Amino acid sequence: AQTVTQSQPEMSVQEAETVTLSCTYDTSESDYYLFWYKQPPSRQMILVIRQEAYKQQNATENRFSVNFQKAAKSFSLKISDSQLGDAAMYFCAYRSITSGSRLTFGEGTQLTVNP
Amino acid sequence: DVKVTQSSRYLVKRTGEKVFLECVQDMDHENMFWYRQDPGLGLRLIYFSYDVKMKEKGDIPEGYSVSREKKERFSLILESASTNQTSMYLCASKPPGRPLETQYFGPGTRLLVL
């Protein structure tokens, strides 16, 4: 079974600075997808960024980028030029390609952005 | 804009009560999901449904059941609520033909079982 681990329950960053959220996972599969989701306070959870394991290039979405290290099974999220609206709970998630009927989520990291 | 609504934001129930959590989506999505979210555990899948009257167990179905009588509505049922079912419950739905990760999540229901 796959597992996803986020070892940082809480992180904080100053507005306009850069922060990196960590995620590691365990799987015996070679092809899979990884994701970061954002859950703002009292608002719906949304998908932030998606990485396909067979792609070596790291995914980027505006100020959000990932550092995908397949051999190390590491998938960190970098938020550049942090904004107050980035404050949220962030979840890392995994989906198998072969048995992709569910997502496996990490424990979550609560990000605080200080003005 | 897709909307997934959950019947209550906050709910307080007593141990042993039968509890219904309702989820409604307005975009004719076939796939719907129920998760629970707990601190330090993330989201865990309870049940999901591919279509009306169809249901599949997720990773933690014990103590729960579901009902999907109409396409737009997916209900989570706690037959006899217990204190260890105190949690945040999230519903989600997915458009047909789109990958699993493109789920639209509801705002969540915080359930407290006393």
Coordinates of C-alpha atoms in Angstrom, one line a residue:
Chain A
A1 CA 0.0 0.0 0.0
Q2 CA 1.1 3.5 -0.7
T3 CA 1.7 6.0 2.1
V4 CA 2.2 9.7 2.0
T5 CA 4.0 11.6 4.8
Q6 CA 4.1 15.3 5.6
S7 CA 6.5 15.8 8.5
Q8 CA 5.8 19.5 9.1
P9 CA 2.4 19.9 10.8
E10 CA 2.9 23.7 10.8
M11 CA 4.9 26.2 8.8
S12 CA 5.1 30.0 8.7
V13 CA 6.4 32.5 6.2
Q14 CA 6.7 36.2 5.9
E15 CA 4.7 37.9 3.2
A16 CA 6.7 38.1 -0.1
E17 CA 9.1 35.4 1.1
T18 CA 9.5 31.8 -0.2
V19 CA 8.5 28.7 1.7
T20 CA 8.9 25.0 1.0
L21 CA 6.6 22.3 2.2
S22 CA 7.9 18.8 2.4
C23 CA 6.3 15.5 1.4
T24 CA 7.6 12.0 1.1
Y25 CA 5.8 8.9 -0.1
D26 CA 6.3 5.2 -0.3
T27 CA 5.3 3.1 -3.3
S28 CA 6.5 0.1 -5.2
E29 CA 5.1 1.4 -8.4
S30 CA 7.0 3.2 -11.1
D31 CA 4.2 5.2 -12.6
Y32 CA 1.9 7.4 -10.6
Y33 CA 0.7 10.9 -10.0
L34 CA 1.4 13.3 -7.2
F35 CA -0.6 16.4 -6.2
W36 CA -0.7 19.3 -3.8
Y37 CA -4.1 20.5 -2.6
K38 CA -4.9 23.7 -0.7
Q39 CA -7.6 24.0 1.9
P40 CA -8.2 27.7 2.9
P41 CA -9.9 28.4 6.2
S42 CA -13.7 27.7 5.9
R43 CA -13.4 27.2 2.1
Q44 CA -13.4 24.3 -0.3
M45 CA -10.2 22.4 -1.0
I46 CA -8.7 22.9 -4.4
L47 CA -6.0 21.2 -6.5
V48 CA -2.9 23.4 -6.7
I49 CA -0.4 21.4 -8.8
R50 CA 0.0 18.0 -10.4
Q51 CA 3.1 16.0 -11.2
E52 CA 3.4 12.9 -13.4
A53 CA 6.1 10.5 -12.2
Y54 CA 7.4 9.7 -15.6
K55 CA 8.1 13.3 -16.3
Q56 CA 11.5 14.5 -15.1
Q57 CA 10.5 18.2 -15.4
N58 CA 9.2 19.7 -12.3
A59 CA 5.6 21.1 -12.5
T60 CA 5.0 24.8 -12.2
E61 CA 1.8 26.8 -11.7
N62 CA 2.5 30.6 -11.4
R63 CA 4.1 31.1 -7.9
F64 CA 3.8 27.4 -7.1
S65 CA 6.4 24.9 -8.1
V66 CA 7.5 21.4 -7.0
N67 CA 10.8 19.7 -6.5
F68 CA 10.1 16.1 -7.5
Q69 CA 12.9 13.6 -6.6
K70 CA 11.7 10.2 -7.8
A71 CA 14.6 8.2 -6.4
A72 CA 14.3 9.8 -3.0
K73 CA 10.5 9.6 -3.2
S74 CA 10.3 13.2 -2.3
F75 CA 7.8 15.8 -3.6
S76 CA 8.1 19.3 -2.0
L77 CA 6.0 22.4 -2.8
K78 CA 7.7 25.8 -3.1
I79 CA 5.6 28.9 -2.8
S80 CA 7.3 32.0 -4.0
D81 CA 6.4 35.6 -3.2
S82 CA 4.0 34.4 -0.5
Q83 CA 0.7 36.2 -0.2
L84 CA -1.8 36.4 2.7
G85 CA -4.2 34.4 0.6
D86 CA -1.8 31.5 0.6
A87 CA -2.5 30.8 4.2
A88 CA -4.2 27.4 4.3
M89 CA -3.8 23.7 5.1
Y90 CA -1.8 22.0 2.3
F91 CA -2.2 18.3 1.5
C92 CA 0.1 16.2 -0.5
A93 CA -1.6 13.3 -2.3
Y94 CA -0.8 10.3 -4.4
R95 CA -2.7 8.4 -7.1
S96 CA -1.7 5.1 -8.6
I97 CA -2.0 4.7 -12.4
T98 CA -2.7 1.0 -12.3
S99 CA -5.3 1.1 -9.4
G100 CA -6.3 4.7 -9.5
S101 CA -9.7 4.6 -7.9
R102 CA -8.6 6.6 -4.9
L103 CA -6.3 9.3 -3.6
T104 CA -3.9 8.8 -0.7
F105 CA -3.4 11.9 1.3
G106 CA -0.7 13.1 3.7
E107 CA -1.4 14.5 7.1
G108 CA -1.4 18.1 6.0
T109 CA 0.8 21.2 6.7
Q110 CA -0.8 24.3 8.1
L111 CA 0.8 27.3 6.5
T112 CA 0.6 30.7 8.2
V113 CA 1.6 33.8 6.3
N114 CA 2.7 36.7 8.4
P115 CA 2.2 40.3 7.2
Chain B
D1 CA -19.4 27.1 -11.6
V2 CA -19.6 23.6 -10.0
K3 CA -21.2 23.7 -6.6
V4 CA -21.0 20.9 -4.0
T5 CA -23.0 21.7 -0.9
Q6 CA -23.3 19.9 2.4
S7 CA -26.4 20.2 4.5
S8 CA -24.7 21.4 7.7
R9 CA -21.5 23.2 8.5
Y10 CA -21.6 22.2 12.2
L11 CA -23.5 19.3 13.8
V12 CA -23.7 18.1 17.4
K13 CA -25.2 14.7 18.1
R14 CA -25.4 12.3 21.0
T15 CA -23.8 8.8 21.2
G16 CA -26.1 6.2 19.7
E17 CA -28.0 8.6 17.5
K18 CA -28.5 7.9 13.8
V19 CA -26.9 10.7 11.8
F20 CA -27.4 11.7 8.2
L21 CA -24.9 13.9 6.4
E22 CA -26.1 15.1 3.0
C23 CA -24.2 16.2 0.0
V24 CA -25.6 17.6 -3.2
Q25 CA -23.9 18.6 -6.4
D26 CA -25.5 20.5 -9.2
M27 CA -23.4 19.4 -12.3
D28 CA -24.6 15.9 -13.1
H29 CA -21.4 14.3 -11.8
E30 CA -21.5 10.5 -11.7
N31 CA -18.7 10.0 -9.1
M32 CA -19.1 11.2 -5.6
F33 CA -17.0 10.6 -2.5
W34 CA -17.1 10.9 1.3
Y35 CA -13.9 11.6 3.3
R36 CA -13.2 12.3 6.9
Q37 CA -10.5 14.7 7.9
D38 CA -8.7 14.4 11.2
P39 CA -5.7 16.3 12.6
G40 CA -2.5 14.3 12.0
L41 CA -4.2 11.8 9.7
G42 CA -5.2 13.9 6.7
L43 CA -8.1 12.8 4.5
R44 CA -9.3 9.3 4.5
L45 CA -11.8 7.8 2.1
I46 CA -14.9 6.3 3.6
Y47 CA -17.1 5.5 0.6
F48 CA -17.5 6.4 -3.0
S49 CA -20.2 6.0 -5.6
Y50 CA -19.9 5.7 -9.4
D51 CA -23.5 6.1 -10.2
V52 CA -27.0 6.0 -8.7
K53 CA -27.5 3.0 -6.3
M54 CA -23.9 2.1 -6.7
K55 CA -21.4 2.3 -3.8
E56 CA -17.9 1.1 -3.1
K57 CA -16.1 0.9 0.3
G58 CA -13.1 3.2 0.8
D59 CA -10.4 2.8 3.3
I60 CA -12.4 3.2 6.5
P61 CA -16.0 2.2 5.9
E62 CA -16.6 0.6 9.4
G63 CA -19.4 2.3 11.2
Y64 CA -20.7 4.1 8.1
S65 CA -23.1 3.4 5.3
V66 CA -24.1 5.5 2.3
S67 CA -27.1 6.1 0.1
R68 CA -27.3 7.3 -3.5
E69 CA -30.9 7.3 -4.7
K70 CA -30.5 10.3 -7.0
K71 CA -27.5 11.3 -9.1
E72 CA -27.1 14.7 -7.4
R73 CA -27.3 13.5 -3.8
F74 CA -24.9 11.3 -1.8
S75 CA -25.7 10.7 1.8
L76 CA -23.4 9.4 4.6
I77 CA -25.1 7.6 7.4
L78 CA -23.8 6.9 10.9
E79 CA -26.1 4.2 12.1
S80 CA -25.2 4.6 15.7
A81 CA -22.9 7.6 16.3
S82 CA -19.9 7.1 18.5
T83 CA -17.5 9.6 20.0
N84 CA -14.7 8.4 17.8
Q85 CA -16.7 9.6 14.8
T86 CA -16.2 13.2 15.8
S87 CA -14.5 14.6 12.8
M88 CA -14.7 16.9 9.8
Y89 CA -16.5 15.2 6.9
L90 CA -15.9 16.3 3.3
C91 CA -17.9 15.4 0.3
A92 CA -16.6 15.6 -3.2
S93 CA -17.8 14.9 -6.8
K94 CA -15.9 14.4 -10.0
P95 CA -16.9 15.3 -13.6
P96 CA -17.3 12.3 -16.0
G97 CA -14.2 11.6 -18.0
R98 CA -11.9 13.7 -15.9
P99 CA -9.1 12.2 -13.7
L100 CA -9.7 11.4 -10.1
E101 CA -7.8 14.4 -8.8
T102 CA -10.2 16.8 -10.4
Q103 CA -12.7 16.4 -7.6
Y104 CA -14.8 19.3 -6.4
F105 CA -15.0 19.4 -2.7
G106 CA -17.7 20.7 -0.4
P107 CA -17.1 23.0 2.5
G108 CA -17.2 20.2 5.0
T109 CA -19.4 19.3 8.0
R110 CA -17.8 19.4 11.5
L111 CA -19.5 16.7 13.5
L112 CA -19.2 16.5 17.3
V113 CA -20.5 13.4 18.9
L114 CA -21.1 13.7 22.7

